[in-house]
CSV table of C-alpha atoms in Angstrom, one decimal:
chain,number,residue,atom,x,y,z
D,288,UNK,CA,0.0,0.0,0.0
D,289,UNK,CA,1.1,3.6,-0.6
D,290,UNK,CA,2.2,5.2,2.7
D,291,UNK,CA,1.2,8.8,3.1
D,292,UNK,CA,3.3,10.7,5.6
D,293,UNK,CA,2.0,14.0,7.0
D,294,UNK,CA,3.9,16.4,8.9
D,295,UNK,CA,3.6,18.0,11.4
D,296,UNK,CA,1.3,15.8,13.4
D,297,UNK,CA,0.0,19.0,15.0
D,298,UNK,CA,0.0,22.8,14.6
D,299,UNK,CA,-0.7,25.7,17.0
D,300,UNK,CA,-1.7,28.8,15.1
D,301,UNK,CA,-3.0,32.2,15.9
D,302,UNK,CA,-6.0,33.5,14.1
D,303,UNK,CA,-4.7,35.5,11.0
D,304,UNK,CA,-1.4,33.4,10.7
D,305,UNK,CA,-0.5,31.3,7.8
D,306,UNK,CA,0.4,27.6,8.0
D,307,UNK,CA,1.7,24.7,5.8
D,308,UNK,CA,1.1,21.1,6.1
D,309,UNK,CA,3.3,18.7,4.2
D,310,UNK,CA,2.3,15.3,2.7
D,311,UNK,CA,4.8,12.8,1.2
D,312,UNK,CA,3.8,9.5,-0.5
D,313,UNK,CA,6.0,6.4,-0.8
D,314,UNK,CA,5.3,6.2,-4.5
D,315,UNK,CA,4.6,8.7,-7.3
D,316,UNK,CA,1.0,9.7,-7.4
D,317,UNK,CA,0.8,10.3,-11.1
D,318,UNK,CA,-1.8,8.1,-12.7
D,319,UNK,CA,-1.5,6.5,-16.2
D,320,UNK,CA,-3.8,9.3,-17.4
D,321,UNK,CA,-1.3,11.9,-16.4
D,322,UNK,CA,-3.3,13.2,-13.5
D,323,UNK,CA,-2.3,13.2,-9.9
D,324,UNK,CA,-5.0,12.0,-7.6
D,325,UNK,CA,-3.9,13.7,-4.3
D,326,UNK,CA,-6.5,15.3,-2.2
D,327,UNK,CA,-6.9,17.2,1.0
D,328,UNK,CA,-9.7,16.9,3.5
D,329,UNK,CA,-10.7,18.7,6.7
D,330,UNK,CA,-12.5,16.9,9.6
D,331,UNK,CA,-13.8,19.5,12.1
D,332,UNK,CA,-14.5,18.3,15.6
D,333,UNK,CA,-17.3,15.9,15.8
D,334,UNK,CA,-18.0,16.1,12.2
D,335,UNK,CA,-17.6,13.9,9.0
D,336,UNK,CA,-14.6,14.8,6.7
D,337,UNK,CA,-15.1,17.3,4.0
D,338,UNK,CA,-13.0,17.4,0.9
D,339,UNK,CA,-11.3,20.9,0.3
D,340,UNK,CA,-8.8,20.3,-2.6
D,341,UNK,CA,-8.8,17.6,-5.2
D,342,UNK,CA,-6.1,16.7,-7.7
D,343,UNK,CA,-3.3,18.5,-5.9
D,344,UNK,CA,-4.6,22.1,-6.4
D,345,UNK,CA,-8.3,22.2,-7.4
D,346,UNK,CA,-10.5,24.0,-4.7
D,347,UNK,CA,-13.9,22.3,-4.2
D,348,UNK,CA,-16.9,24.4,-4.5
D,349,UNK,CA,-17.3,26.8,-1.6
D,350,UNK,CA,-13.8,26.4,-0.4
D,351,UNK,CA,-12.1,29.9,0.2
D,352,UNK,CA,-9.0,30.7,-1.8
D,353,UNK,CA,-7.2,31.2,1.5
D,354,UNK,CA,-6.6,27.4,0.9
D,355,UNK,CA,-4.0,26.3,-1.7
D,356,UNK,CA,-2.4,23.1,-2.7
D,357,UNK,CA,0.9,22.5,-4.5
D,358,UNK,CA,3.2,19.7,-5.3
D,359,UNK,CA,4.0,16.9,-7.6
D,360,UNK,CA,5.1,13.3,-7.9
D,361,UNK,CA,5.6,12.4,-4.2
D,362,UNK,CA,5.7,15.8,-2.4
D,363,UNK,CA,2.7,17.8,-1.6
D,364,UNK,CA,1.8,20.8,0.5
D,365,UNK,CA,-1.4,22.3,1.8
D,366,UNK,CA,-1.2,26.2,2.6
D,367,UNK,CA,-3.8,28.0,4.7
D,368,UNK,CA,-3.4,31.8,4.6
D,369,UNK,CA,-5.0,34.0,7.3
D,370,UNK,CA,-6.3,31.2,9.3
D,371,UNK,CA,-9.9,31.5,10.7
D,372,UNK,CA,-11.4,29.8,13.6
D,373,UNK,CA,-13.6,27.6,11.3
D,374,UNK,CA,-10.3,26.3,9.8
D,375,UNK,CA,-9.5,24.3,13.0
D,376,UNK,CA,-9.6,20.5,12.9
D,377,UNK,CA,-7.7,17.6,11.4
D,378,UNK,CA,-6.3,17.8,8.0
D,379,UNK,CA,-5.8,14.6,6.0
D,380,UNK,CA,-4.1,14.1,2.7
D,381,UNK,CA,-5.5,11.1,0.5
D,382,UNK,CA,-4.3,9.4,-2.6
D,383,UNK,CA,-6.7,7.6,-5.0
D,384,UNK,CA,-4.1,6.9,-7.7
D,385,UNK,CA,-3.1,3.5,-6.3
D,386,UNK,CA,-5.2,0.7,-5.1
D,387,UNK,CA,-6.1,0.7,-2.2
D,388,UNK,CA,-6.9,4.3,-1.4
D,389,UNK,CA,-4.9,5.5,1.5
D,390,UNK,CA,-4.9,8.5,3.8
D,391,UNK,CA,-2.3,10.3,5.8
D,392,UNK,CA,-2.4,10.1,9.6
D,393,UNK,CA,-3.7,13.7,9.8
D,394,UNK,CA,-2.5,17.1,11.1
D,395,UNK,CA,-4.4,18.6,13.9
D,396,UNK,CA,-4.7,22.4,13.6
D,397,UNK,CA,-5.3,24.0,16.9
D,398,UNK,CA,-5.5,27.5,18.4
D,399,UNK,CA,-2.5,28.9,20.0
I,29,UNK,CA,-27.9,19.6,-2.3
I,30,UNK,CA,-26.0,16.3,-2.1
I,31,UNK,CA,-26.9,14.3,1.0
I,32,UNK,CA,-25.6,10.9,2.1
I,33,UNK,CA,-27.4,9.4,5.2
I,34,UNK,CA,-26.1,6.3,6.8
I,35,UNK,CA,-28.1,3.9,9.0
I,36,UNK,CA,-28.0,0.5,10.5
I,37,UNK,CA,-25.0,0.8,13.0
I,38,UNK,CA,-25.1,-0.4,16.5
I,39,UNK,CA,-23.5,-2.8,19.1
I,40,UNK,CA,-22.9,-6.4,17.8
I,41,UNK,CA,-21.1,-9.3,19.3
I,42,UNK,CA,-18.0,-10.7,17.5
I,43,UNK,CA,-18.7,-13.2,14.7
I,44,UNK,CA,-22.2,-11.7,14.1
I,45,UNK,CA,-23.4,-9.7,11.2
I,46,UNK,CA,-24.7,-6.3,10.5
I,47,UNK,CA,-25.9,-4.4,7.3
I,48,UNK,CA,-25.3,-0.7,6.8
I,49,UNK,CA,-27.3,1.5,4.4
I,50,UNK,CA,-26.5,4.8,2.9
I,51,UNK,CA,-29.4,6.8,1.3
I,52,UNK,CA,-28.3,9.2,-1.3
I,53,UNK,CA,-30.1,12.3,-2.5
I,54,UNK,CA,-29.4,15.5,-4.5
I,55,UNK,CA,-27.7,13.8,-7.4
I,56,UNK,CA,-28.1,11.1,-10.0
I,57,UNK,CA,-26.9,8.1,-7.8
I,58,UNK,CA,-26.5,5.7,-10.7
I,59,UNK,CA,-23.8,8.1,-12.3
I,60,UNK,CA,-21.3,7.7,-9.5
I,61,UNK,CA,-19.1,5.1,-8.0
I,62,UNK,CA,-19.3,4.9,-4.3
I,63,UNK,CA,-17.2,3.9,-1.3
I,64,UNK,CA,-17.3,3.1,2.4
I,65,UNK,CA,-14.5,4.5,4.6
I,66,UNK,CA,-14.2,3.9,8.3
I,67,UNK,CA,-12.6,5.6,11.3
I,68,UNK,CA,-11.7,3.7,14.4
I,69,UNK,CA,-12.2,5.7,17.7
I,70,UNK,CA,-9.5,8.5,17.9
I,71,UNK,CA,-7.8,7.1,14.7
I,72,UNK,CA,-7.5,8.2,11.1
I,73,UNK,CA,-9.4,7.4,8.0
I,74,UNK,CA,-9.3,3.9,6.3
I,75,UNK,CA,-10.8,3.1,3.0
I,76,UNK,CA,-12.9,-0.1,3.3
I,77,UNK,CA,-14.7,-0.9,-0.1
I,78,UNK,CA,-15.7,0.7,-3.4
I,79,UNK,CA,-18.4,-0.1,-6.0
I,80,UNK,CA,-18.7,0.9,-9.6
I,81,UNK,CA,-21.8,2.7,-11.0
I,82,UNK,CA,-23.6,-0.4,-12.0
I,83,UNK,CA,-22.4,-2.5,-9.2
I,84,UNK,CA,-20.5,-4.9,-11.5
I,85,UNK,CA,-17.1,-4.1,-10.0
I,86,UNK,CA,-16.3,-4.1,-6.4
I,87,UNK,CA,-13.1,-3.6,-4.5
I,88,UNK,CA,-12.2,-4.3,-0.9
I,89,UNK,CA,-9.3,-3.8,1.6
I,90,UNK,CA,-7.5,-7.1,2.4
I,91,UNK,CA,-8.7,-7.1,6.1
I,92,UNK,CA,-12.4,-7.3,5.1
I,93,UNK,CA,-12.2,-9.3,1.9
I,94,UNK,CA,-14.4,-12.3,2.2
I,95,UNK,CA,-16.3,-10.9,5.2
I,96,UNK,CA,-17.8,-7.6,3.9
I,97,UNK,CA,-19.9,-7.2,0.7
I,98,UNK,CA,-20.6,-3.7,-0.8
I,99,UNK,CA,-23.7,-3.5,-3.1
I,100,UNK,CA,-26.1,-0.9,-4.4
I,101,UNK,CA,-29.7,-0.4,-5.5
I,102,UNK,CA,-29.7,2.4,-8.0
I,103,UNK,CA,-33.6,2.4,-8.2
I,104,UNK,CA,-33.6,3.1,-4.5
I,105,UNK,CA,-30.4,5.4,-4.6
I,106,UNK,CA,-29.0,3.4,-1.8
I,107,UNK,CA,-25.6,2.0,-1.0
I,108,UNK,CA,-25.1,-1.0,1.4
I,109,UNK,CA,-22.4,-2.7,3.3
I,110,UNK,CA,-23.1,-6.2,4.6
I,111,UNK,CA,-20.6,-7.1,7.3
I,112,UNK,CA,-20.3,-10.7,8.4
I,113,UNK,CA,-18.0,-12.3,10.9
I,114,UNK,CA,-17.3,-9.1,12.6
I,115,UNK,CA,-14.3,-8.6,14.7
I,116,UNK,CA,-13.3,-6.2,17.5
I,117,UNK,CA,-11.0,-4.4,15.1
I,118,UNK,CA,-14.0,-3.5,12.8
I,119,UNK,CA,-15.2,-1.1,15.6
I,120,UNK,CA,-15.4,2.3,13.9
I,121,UNK,CA,-17.5,5.0,12.6
I,122,UNK,CA,-18.4,4.0,9.0
I,123,UNK,CA,-18.9,6.7,6.3
I,124,UNK,CA,-20.3,6.4,2.9
I,125,UNK,CA,-18.6,8.7,0.3
I,126,UNK,CA,-19.5,9.7,-3.3
I,127,UNK,CA,-16.8,8.8,-5.8
I,128,UNK,CA,-13.5,7.1,-5.3
I,129,UNK,CA,-12.1,10.6,-4.7
I,130,UNK,CA,-14.7,11.1,-1.8
I,131,UNK,CA,-16.1,14.5,-2.9
I,132,UNK,CA,-19.1,14.2,-0.5
I,133,UNK,CA,-19.3,12.3,2.8
I,134,UNK,CA,-22.2,11.2,5.0
I,135,UNK,CA,-22.4,12.0,8.7
I,136,UNK,CA,-21.3,8.5,9.6
I,137,UNK,CA,-22.7,5.5,11.6
I,138,UNK,CA,-21.1,3.8,14.6
I,139,UNK,CA,-20.4,0.1,14.6
I,140,UNK,CA,-19.3,-1.4,17.9
I,141,UNK,CA,-18.1,-5.0,18.0
I,142,UNK,CA,-18.0,-6.3,21.5
I,143,UNK,CA,-19.2,-9.1,23.7
């Protein structure tokens, strides 16, 4: 299985600050169609996960442009600019390029 | 509005069975492959199974293969997960999700396997 390694495991942030989360995969996530199926999700406390970004850098509908995703091959980054209180929770990266789909262990974003 | 509503969870003894349902609305169910993803208490996310649009192709993680069966009824816009020979390590919140890329998730249903 493809191992997804997220760092850091947790982040303390002040409202208005910017943060970055890293996700590294054990194999390239480029599929045979040339696309890279790396996604980012947020699970707020007590809620189900919500996808924020798909295929590395595409924002899902309704996701503010304070969120951005970059990367390629095996190395990816989620950046959140001007963090707001509603951004707090656990962020997961996920790959759906290789069977079986796998997720990172999560990065908990907390208030400083 | 896309909605996915799971049901059928509960407390079950090891070795017994349980069937989860996921009622979909707000989109053409038959156009999308679907998936089940679980989350053990205080743990991360783990993909369990996926099914193609017509139900002809199904995929499972190794630890549930032969024990779980994913299926769908497109006429009822409903996804199912039949779970047999349940083990304590199957204890988790089970989410249904739209598409392999999980663009929408249900609210989840708790399954507890314990004697």
